[in-house]
């Protein structure tokens, strides 16, 4: 009789791994989705940085207009596979004071792109999170123009 009661009340670990997997799997999927989406986000940011650099390079040359800078940035973004909507480029010309009293003229090109989280938003919604739909990426590049130093 004692042997029968021992078998009935003996605890079993069967199914414990399945329960642990069910608890950990959403968090693991969230981490994998974040790694993938932030990898794509970093790739897009690098494309924006290079596009701003290309736009600034065109902007400092004589004879090129702001429309040429916009076209070069849009061509670079399109060739990298990013869809261009509207005018993502801002061109600013300003004077920069150097040590020693000299002032130079610089051109700053800023490129803005709305990046979407493809995986992270949907998986974060499953575990109760939100607000991971998109983020605005911004990159800028500043270069000195070929104009001579402006007296300061």
Backbone as JSON Lines, residues from 0, in Angstrom:
{"i":0,"aa":"X","n":[0.8,-1.18,0.0],"ca":[0.0,0.0,0.0],"c":[0.86,1.27,0.0]}
{"i":1,"aa":"X","n":[1.95,1.23,0.77],"ca":[2.83,2.38,0.84],"c":[3.5,2.64,-0.5]}
{"i":2,"aa":"X","n":[3.75,1.6,-1.26],"ca":[4.38,1.74,-2.56],"c":[3.44,2.42,-3.55]}
{"i":3,"aa":"X","n":[2.18,2.14,-3.49],"ca":[1.21,2.75,-4.39],"c":[1.06,4.24,-4.1]}
{"i":4,"aa":"X","n":[0.99,4.65,-2.88],"ca":[0.85,6.06,-2.55],"c":[2.1,6.85,-2.91]}
{"i":5,"aa":"X","n":[3.27,6.21,-2.83],"ca":[4.5,6.89,-3.22],"c":[4.49,7.2,-4.72]}
{"i":6,"aa":"X","n":[3.99,6.31,-5.52],"ca":[3.93,6.54,-6.97],"c":[2.95,7.64,-7.32]}
{"i":7,"aa":"X","n":[1.84,7.71,-6.63],"ca":[0.82,8.71,-6.93],"c":[1.31,10.1,-6.58]}
{"i":8,"aa":"X","n":[1.95,10.28,-5.43],"ca":[2.37,11.59,-4.97],"c":[3.77,11.98,-5.42]}
{"i":9,"aa":"X","n":[4.46,11.12,-6.15],"ca":[5.79,11.43,-6.64],"c":[5.68,12.52,-7.71]}
{"i":10,"aa":"X","n":[6.47,13.6,-7.56],"ca":[6.38,14.7,-8.52],"c":[7.06,14.3,-9.82]}
{"i":11,"aa":"X","n":[6.58,14.92,-10.9],"ca":[7.1,14.61,-12.22],"c":[7.56,15.91,-12.89]}
{"i":12,"aa":"X","n":[8.69,15.85,-13.61],"ca":[9.2,17.0,-14.34],"c":[8.78,16.99,-15.8]}
{"i":13,"aa":"X","n":[7.91,16.09,-16.16],"ca":[7.48,15.99,-17.56],"c":[6.71,17.24,-17.94]}
{"i":14,"aa":"X","n":[7.09,17.87,-19.05],"ca":[6.42,19.07,-19.54],"c":[6.99,20.37,-19.02]}
{"i":15,"aa":"X","n":[7.94,20.32,-18.11],"ca":[8.5,21.55,-17.55],"c":[9.26,22.34,-18.62]}
{"i":16,"aa":"X","n":[9.95,21.64,-19.5],"ca":[10.69,22.33,-20.57],"c":[9.75,23.06,-21.51]}
{"i":17,"aa":"X","n":[8.59,22.47,-21.76],"ca":[7.62,23.09,-22.64],"c":[7.06,24.37,-22.03]}
{"i":18,"aa":"X","n":[6.81,24.35,-20.75],"ca":[6.32,25.55,-20.05],"c":[7.4,26.63,-20.06]}
{"i":19,"aa":"X","n":[8.65,26.26,-19.81],"ca":[9.74,27.24,-19.82],"c":[9.92,27.85,-21.2]}
{"i":20,"aa":"X","n":[9.8,27.02,-22.24],"ca":[9.89,27.53,-23.61],"c":[8.76,28.5,-23.9]}
{"i":21,"aa":"X","n":[7.56,28.19,-23.46],"ca":[6.42,29.07,-23.69],"c":[6.61,30.41,-22.99]}
{"i":22,"aa":"X","n":[7.27,30.43,-21.86],"ca":[7.52,31.67,-21.14],"c":[8.64,32.5,-21.77]}
{"i":23,"aa":"X","n":[9.67,31.84,-22.27],"ca":[10.87,32.54,-22.75],"c":[10.78,32.88,-24.25]}
{"i":24,"aa":"X","n":[10.0,32.14,-25.02],"ca":[9.96,32.32,-26.47],"c":[9.55,33.74,-26.9]}
{"i":25,"aa":"X","n":[8.53,34.38,-26.32],"ca":[8.23,35.75,-26.75],"c":[9.37,36.73,-26.52]}
{"i":26,"aa":"X","n":[10.07,36.59,-25.41],"ca":[11.2,37.47,-25.14],"c":[12.33,37.21,-26.11]}
{"i":27,"aa":"X","n":[12.57,35.95,-26.42],"ca":[13.61,35.59,-27.37],"c":[13.28,36.12,-28.78]}
{"i":28,"aa":"X","n":[12.03,36.0,-29.19],"ca":[11.62,36.55,-30.48],"c":[11.77,38.06,-30.52]}
{"i":29,"aa":"X","n":[11.46,38.72,-29.41],"ca":[11.61,40.17,-29.34],"c":[13.08,40.58,-29.49]}
{"i":30,"aa":"X","n":[13.97,39.85,-28.88],"ca":[15.41,40.15,-28.99],"c":[15.89,39.93,-30.42]}
{"i":31,"aa":"X","n":[15.49,38.83,-31.05],"ca":[15.89,38.56,-32.43],"c":[15.34,39.62,-33.38]}
{"i":32,"aa":"X","n":[14.08,40.02,-33.18],"ca":[13.48,41.05,-34.03],"c":[14.21,42.38,-33.85]}
{"i":33,"aa":"X","n":[14.59,42.7,-32.62],"ca":[15.32,43.94,-32.36],"c":[16.69,43.93,-33.04]}
{"i":34,"aa":"X","n":[17.37,42.8,-32.99],"ca":[18.68,42.69,-33.63],"c":[18.56,42.9,-35.14]}
{"i":35,"aa":"X","n":[17.57,42.27,-35.75],"ca":[17.38,42.39,-37.2],"c":[16.99,43.82,-37.57]}
{"i":36,"aa":"X","n":[16.0,44.39,-36.86],"ca":[15.55,45.73,-37.22],"c":[16.61,46.79,-36.97]}
{"i":37,"aa":"X","n":[17.35,46.69,-35.88],"ca":[18.39,47.68,-35.63],"c":[19.57,47.52,-36.6]}
{"i":38,"aa":"X","n":[19.79,46.32,-37.1],"ca":[20.78,46.13,-38.16],"c":[20.39,46.86,-39.43]}
{"i":39,"aa":"X","n":[19.11,46.71,-39.83],"ca":[18.62,47.43,-41.0],"c":[18.62,48.93,-40.76]}
{"i":40,"aa":"X","n":[18.3,49.34,-39.53],"ca":[18.29,50.76,-39.19],"c":[19.69,51.36,-39.31]}
{"i":41,"aa":"X","n":[20.7,50.63,-38.85],"ca":[22.07,51.11,-38.96],"c":[22.51,51.19,-40.42]}
{"i":42,"aa":"X","n":[22.1,50.22,-41.23],"ca":[22.43,50.24,-42.65],"c":[21.82,51.47,-43.32]}
{"i":43,"aa":"X","n":[20.56,51.78,-43.0],"ca":[19.91,52.96,-43.57],"c":[20.59,54.25,-43.1]}
{"i":44,"aa":"X","n":[21.02,54.28,-41.85],"ca":[21.7,55.46,-41.34],"c":[23.03,55.69,-42.07]}
{"i":45,"aa":"X","n":[23.75,54.6,-42.35],"ca":[25.0,54.73,-43.11],"c":[24.74,55.24,-44.52]}
{"i":46,"aa":"X","n":[23.66,54.8,-45.14],"ca":[23.3,55.3,-46.47],"c":[22.98,56.79,-46.4]}
{"i":47,"aa":"X","n":[22.25,57.2,-45.37],"ca":[21.94,58.62,-45.22],"c":[23.2,59.45,-45.0]}
{"i":48,"aa":"X","n":[24.12,58.95,-44.21],"ca":[25.38,59.67,-43.97],"c":[26.15,59.84,-45.27]}
{"i":49,"aa":"X","n":[26.24,58.78,-46.06],"ca":[26.95,58.88,-47.34],"c":[26.21,59.78,-48.33]}
{"i":50,"aa":"X","n":[24.88,59.76,-48.32],"ca":[24.12,60.64,-49.2],"c":[24.33,62.1,-48.83]}
{"i":51,"aa":"X","n":[24.37,62.4,-47.54],"ca":[24.64,63.78,-47.1],"c":[26.04,64.2,-47.51]}
{"i":52,"aa":"X","n":[26.99,63.3,-47.41],"ca":[28.36,63.6,-47.82],"c":[28.45,63.86,-49.32]}
{"i":53,"aa":"X","n":[27.75,63.05,-50.1],"ca":[27.72,63.25,-51.56],"c":[27.06,64.58,-51.91]}
{"i":54,"aa":"X","n":[25.97,64.9,-51.22],"ca":[25.3,66.18,-51.47],"c":[26.18,67.36,-51.11]}
{"i":55,"aa":"X","n":[26.9,67.28,-50.0],"ca":[27.81,68.37,-49.62],"c":[28.95,68.48,-50.61]}
{"i":56,"aa":"X","n":[29.41,67.36,-51.12],"ca":[30.5,67.38,-52.1],"c":[30.06,68.1,-53.37]}
{"i":57,"aa":"X","n":[28.83,67.87,-53.81],"ca":[28.31,68.56,-54.99],"c":[28.04,70.03,-54.66]}
{"i":58,"aa":"X","n":[27.57,70.3,-53.45],"ca":[27.21,71.66,-53.07],"c":[28.38,72.62,-52.99]}
{"i":59,"aa":"X","n":[29.57,72.13,-52.71],"ca":[30.71,73.04,-52.58],"c":[31.36,73.37,-53.93]}
{"i":60,"aa":"X","n":[30.97,72.69,-54.98],"ca":[31.55,72.95,-56.29],"c":[30.91,74.17,-56.93]}
{"i":61,"aa":"X","n":[31.7,74.93,-57.69],"ca":[31.17,76.11,-58.39],"c":[30.21,75.68,-59.49]}
{"i":62,"aa":"X","n":[29.16,76.44,-59.65],"ca":[28.23,76.2,-60.74],"c":[27.1,75.23,-60.43]}
{"i":63,"aa":"X","n":[27.09,74.63,-59.26],"ca":[26.02,73.7,-58.9],"c":[25.02,74.4,-57.99]}
{"i":64,"aa":"X","n":[23.75,74.11,-58.22],"ca":[22.67,74.73,-57.46],"c":[22.12,73.76,-56.43]}
{"i":65,"aa":"X","n":[21.18,74.26,-55.63],"ca":[20.56,73.42,-54.62],"c":[19.78,72.27,-55.26]}
{"i":66,"aa":"X","n":[19.23,72.49,-56.43],"ca":[18.52,71.42,-57.15],"c":[19.47,70.29,-57.52]}
{"i":67,"aa":"X","n":[20.72,70.62,-57.85],"ca":[21.71,69.6,-58.16],"c":[22.06,68.77,-56.92]}
{"i":68,"aa":"X","n":[22.14,69.45,-55.78],"ca":[22.41,68.74,-54.52],"c":[21.25,67.8,-54.21]}
{"i":69,"aa":"X","n":[20.02,68.29,-54.34],"ca":[18.84,67.45,-54.09],"c":[18.81,66.24,-55.03]}
{"i":70,"aa":"X","n":[19.15,66.46,-56.28],"ca":[19.14,65.37,-57.25],"c":[20.2,64.33,-56.93]}
{"i":71,"aa":"X","n":[21.38,64.79,-56.51],"ca":[22.46,63.84,-56.16],"c":[22.1,63.01,-54.93]}
{"i":72,"aa":"X","n":[21.52,63.65,-53.93],"ca":[21.11,62.93,-52.72],"c":[20.01,61.93,-53.05]}
{"i":73,"aa":"X","n":[19.02,62.37,-53.83],"ca":[17.92,61.47,-54.21],"c":[18.42,60.29,-55.04]}
{"i":74,"aa":"X","n":[19.37,60.54,-55.94],"ca":[19.94,59.45,-56.74],"c":[20.7,58.46,-55.86]}
{"i":75,"aa":"X","n":[21.42,58.97,-54.89],"ca":[22.18,58.08,-53.99],"c":[21.24,57.24,-53.15]}
{"i":76,"aa":"X","n":[20.19,57.86,-52.61],"ca":[19.22,57.11,-51.81],"c":[18.5,56.06,-52.63]}
{"i":77,"aa":"X","n":[18.12,56.43,-53.87],"ca":[17.42,55.49,-54.73],"c":[18.31,54.32,-55.13]}
{"i":78,"aa":"X","n":[19.58,54.6,-55.41],"ca":[20.48,53.52,-55.79],"c":[20.75,52.57,-54.62]}
{"i":79,"aa":"X","n":[20.58,53.05,-53.39],"ca":[20.77,52.2,-52.22],"c":[19.5,51.44,-51.84]}
{"i":80,"aa":"X","n":[18.41,51.71,-52.56],"ca":[17.18,50.98,-52.31],"c":[16.22,51.66,-51.36]}
{"i":81,"aa":"X","n":[16.49,52.91,-51.0],"ca":[15.58,53.64,-50.13],"c":[14.63,54.47,-50.98]}
{"i":82,"aa":"X","n":[13.35,54.43,-50.65],"ca":[12.37,55.2,-51.41],"c":[12.38,56.64,-50.93]}
{"i":83,"aa":"X","n":[12.43,57.55,-51.88],"ca":[12.5,58.97,-51.57],"c":[11.11,59.56,-51.73]}
{"i":84,"aa":"X","n":[10.58,60.15,-50.67],"ca":[9.29,60.83,-50.73],"c":[9.5,62.29,-50.37]}
{"i":85,"aa":"X","n":[9.02,63.17,-51.19],"ca":[9.19,64.6,-50.93],"c":[10.64,65.03,-51.13]}
{"i":86,"aa":"X","n":[11.05,66.03,-50.37],"ca":[12.42,66.54,-50.44],"c":[13.11,66.26,-49.11]}
{"i":87,"aa":"X","n":[13.94,65.22,-49.05],"ca":[14.57,64.87,-47.78],"c":[15.8,65.7,-47.44]}
{"i":88,"aa":"X","n":[16.18,66.63,-48.34],"ca":[17.45,67.33,-48.2],"c":[17.25,68.77,-47.78]}
{"i":89,"aa":"X","n":[18.09,69.23,-46.85],"ca":[18.13,70.64,-46.46],"c":[19.56,71.13,-46.66]}
{"i":90,"aa":"X","n":[19.7,72.23,-47.4],"ca":[21.01,72.8,-47.68],"c":[21.12,74.13,-46.94]}
{"i":91,"aa":"X","n":[22.19,74.29,-46.16],"ca":[22.41,75.51,-45.39],"c":[23.81,76.02,-45.66]}
{"i":92,"aa":"X","n":[23.9,77.31,-45.99],"ca":[25.2,77.95,-46.17],"c":[25.42,78.9,-44.99]}
{"i":93,"aa":"X","n":[26.58,78.79,-44.35],"ca":[26.84,79.64,-43.19],"c":[28.33,79.95,-43.11]}
{"i":94,"aa":"X","n":[28.65,80.89,-42.25],"ca":[30.05,81.23,-42.0],"c":[30.48,80.58,-40.69]}
{"i":95,"aa":"X","n":[31.69,80.07,-40.67],"ca":[32.22,79.39,-39.5],"c":[33.48,80.13,-39.05]}
{"i":96,"aa":"X","n":[33.47,80.57,-37.8],"ca":[34.61,81.31,-37.27],"c":[35.66,80.33,-36.78]}
{"i":97,"aa":"X","n":[36.89,80.53,-37.22],"ca":[38.02,79.71,-36.81],"c":[38.83,80.43,-35.75]}
{"i":98,"aa":"X","n":[39.67,79.68,-35.07],"ca":[40.58,80.33,-34.13],"c":[41.58,81.16,-34.93]}
{"i":99,"aa":"X","n":[41.96,82.29,-34.39],"ca":[42.87,83.18,-35.1],"c":[42.13,84.28,-35.84]}
{"i":100,"aa":"X","n":[40.81,84.33,-35.73],"ca":[40.05,85.42,-36.33],"c":[39.59,85.21,-37.75]}
{"i":101,"aa":"X","n":[39.91,84.11,-38.38],"ca":[39.47,83.89,-39.75],"c":[38.07,83.27,-39.76]}
{"i":102,"aa":"X","n":[37.36,83.54,-40.83],"ca":[36.02,83.0,-41.02],"c":[35.97,82.34,-42.4]}
{"i":103,"aa":"X","n":[35.41,81.15,-42.45],"ca":[35.26,80.45,-43.73],"c":[33.79,80.18,-43.98]}
{"i":104,"aa":"X","n":[33.47,79.99,-45.23],"ca":[32.09,79.68,-45.59],"c":[31.96,78.16,-45.73]}
{"i":105,"aa":"X","n":[30.91,77.6,-45.12],"ca":[30.67,76.16,-45.17],"c":[29.26,75.9,-45.66]}
{"i":106,"aa":"X","n":[29.09,74.72,-46.22],"ca":[27.78,74.25,-46.66],"c":[27.46,73.0,-45.85]}
{"i":107,"aa":"X","n":[26.27,72.98,-45.27],"ca":[25.82,71.82,-44.51],"c":[24.62,71.21,-45.22]}
{"i":108,"aa":"X","n":[24.71,69.92,-45.5],"ca":[23.6,69.19,-46.12],"c":[23.06,68.23,-45.07]}
{"i":109,"aa":"X","n":[21.76,68.32,-44.81],"ca":[21.08,67.45,-43.87],"c":[20.06,66.61,-44.62]}
{"i":110,"aa":"X","n":[20.09,65.31,-44.38],"ca":[19.16,64.39,-45.03],"c":[18.31,63.73,-43.95]}
{"i":111,"aa":"X","n":[17.0,63.71,-44.16],"ca":[16.05,63.13,-43.21],"c":[15.31,62.0,-43.91]}
{"i":112,"aa":"X","n":[15.15,60.87,-43.19],"ca":[14.46,59.71,-43.78],"c":[13.64,59.0,-42.69]}
{"i":113,"aa":"X","n":[12.36,58.74,-42.94],"ca":[11.55,58.0,-41.97],"c":[11.77,56.49,-42.15]}
{"i":114,"aa":"X","n":[12.37,55.86,-41.18],"ca":[12.64,54.42,-41.26],"c":[11.58,53.65,-40.49]}
{"i":115,"aa":"X","n":[11.17,52.52,-41.04],"ca":[10.14,51.69,-40.42],"c":[10.77,50.48,-39.74]}
{"i":116,"aa":"X","n":[10.23,50.11,-38.59],"ca":[10.59,48.86,-37.95],"c":[9.67,47.79,-38.5]}
{"i":117,"aa":"X","n":[10.22,46.85,-39.24],"ca":[9.41,45.82,-39.88],"c":[9.0,44.74,-38.89]}
{"i":118,"aa":"X","n":[9.93,44.22,-38.14],"ca":[9.67,43.1,-37.25],"c":[9.37,43.51,-35.82]}
{"i":119,"aa":"X","n":[10.06,44.5,-35.33],"ca":[10.0,44.85,-33.91],"c":[8.63,45.35,-33.49]}
{"i":120,"aa":"X","n":[7.98,46.13,-34.34],"ca":[6.67,46.68,-33.98],"c":[5.62,45.62,-33.78]}
{"i":121,"aa":"X","n":[5.57,44.63,-34.66],"ca":[4.54,43.59,-34.54],"c":[4.81,42.66,-33.37]}
{"i":122,"aa":"X","n":[6.06,42.31,-33.15],"ca":[6.38,41.39,-32.05],"c":[6.27,42.12,-30.7]}
{"i":123,"aa":"X","n":[6.64,43.4,-30.65],"ca":[6.48,44.15,-29.4],"c":[5.0,44.29,-29.05]}
{"i":124,"aa":"X","n":[4.14,44.4,-30.06],"ca":[2.71,44.46,-29.8],"c":[2.17,43.18,-29.2]}
{"i":125,"aa":"X","n":[2.76,42.04,-29.55],"ca":[2.31,40.77,-29.01],"c":[2.64,40.61,-27.53]}
{"i":126,"aa":"X","n":[3.71,41.23,-27.07],"ca":[4.1,41.11,-25.67],"c":[3.71,42.34,-24.85]}
{"i":127,"aa":"X","n":[2.84,43.17,-25.41],"ca":[2.33,44.29,-24.65],"c":[3.04,45.6,-24.89]}
{"i":128,"aa":"X","n":[3.99,45.65,-25.78],"ca":[4.72,46.89,-26.05],"c":[4.09,47.65,-27.19]}
{"i":129,"aa":"X","n":[4.54,48.84,-27.42],"ca":[4.02,49.63,-28.51],"c":[4.95,50.8,-28.79]}
{"i":130,"aa":"X","n":[4.62,51.56,-29.82],"ca":[5.42,52.72,-30.16],"c":[6.67,52.41,-30.95]}
{"i":131,"aa":"X","n":[6.76,51.21,-31.51],"ca":[7.94,50.82,-32.27],"c":[7.63,50.75,-33.76]}
{"i":132,"aa":"X","n":[6.83,51.67,-34.26],"ca":[6.46,51.64,-35.66],"c":[7.5,52.23,-36.58]}
{"i":133,"aa":"X","n":[8.01,53.42,-36.22],"ca":[8.97,54.08,-37.09],"c":[9.83,55.04,-36.27]}
{"i":134,"aa":"X","n":[10.89,55.49,-36.91],"ca":[11.8,56.46,-36.31],"c":[12.34,57.32,-37.45]}
{"i":135,"aa":"X","n":[12.63,58.59,-37.15],"ca":[13.16,59.48,-38.17],"c":[14.68,59.53,-38.05]}
{"i":136,"aa":"X","n":[15.35,59.14,-39.12],"ca":[16.81,59.18,-39.16],"c":[17.25,60.51,-39.75]}
{"i":137,"aa":"X","n":[18.32,61.07,-39.2],"ca":[18.83,62.36,-39.67],"c":[20.35,62.29,-39.72]}
{"i":138,"aa":"X","n":[20.92,62.66,-40.86],"ca":[22.37,62.7,-41.01],"c":[22.75,64.01,-41.71]}
{"i":139,"aa":"X","n":[23.88,64.57,-41.31],"ca":[24.32,65.81,-41.95],"c":[25.82,65.77,-42.19]}
{"i":140,"aa":"X","n":[26.23,66.56,-43.18],"ca":[27.63,66.67,-43.54],"c":[27.94,68.13,-43.82]}
{"i":141,"aa":"X","n":[29.06,68.59,-43.31],"ca":[29.48,69.98,-43.5],"c":[30.82,69.99,-44.21]}
{"i":142,"aa":"X","n":[30.91,70.8,-45.29],"ca":[32.16,70.94,-46.05],"c":[32.42,72.4,-46.33]}
{"i":143,"aa":"X","n":[33.69,72.72,-46.43],"ca":[34.13,74.08,-46.74],"c":[33.95,74.34,-48.22]}
{"i":144,"aa":"X","n":[33.47,75.53,-48.56],"ca":[33.32,75.86,-49.97],"c":[34.66,76.24,-50.57]}
{"i":145,"aa":"X","n":[34.71,76.32,-51.87],"ca":[35.95,76.67,-52.55],"c":[36.17,78.16,-52.63]}
{"i":146,"aa":"X","n":[35.28,78.93,-52.01],"ca":[35.43,80.38,-51.98],"c":[36.59,80.71,-51.03]}
{"i":147,"aa":"X","n":[37.3,81.79,-51.35],"ca":[38.41,82.22,-50.49],"c":[37.91,82.6,-49.11]}
{"i":148,"aa":"X","n":[38.81,82.68,-48.13],"ca":[38.45,83.05,-46.77],"c":[37.77,84.41,-46.75]}
{"i":149,"aa":"X","n":[36.7,84.48,-45.98],"ca":[36.0,85.75,-45.8],"c":[36.66,86.47,-44.64]}
{"i":150,"aa":"X","n":[36.92,87.77,-44.82],"ca":[37.59,88.53,-43.77],"c":[36.7,88.58,-42.54]}
{"i":151,"aa":"X","n":[37.27,88.31,-41.36],"ca":[36.47,88.25,-40.16],"c":[36.67,89.36,-39.27]}
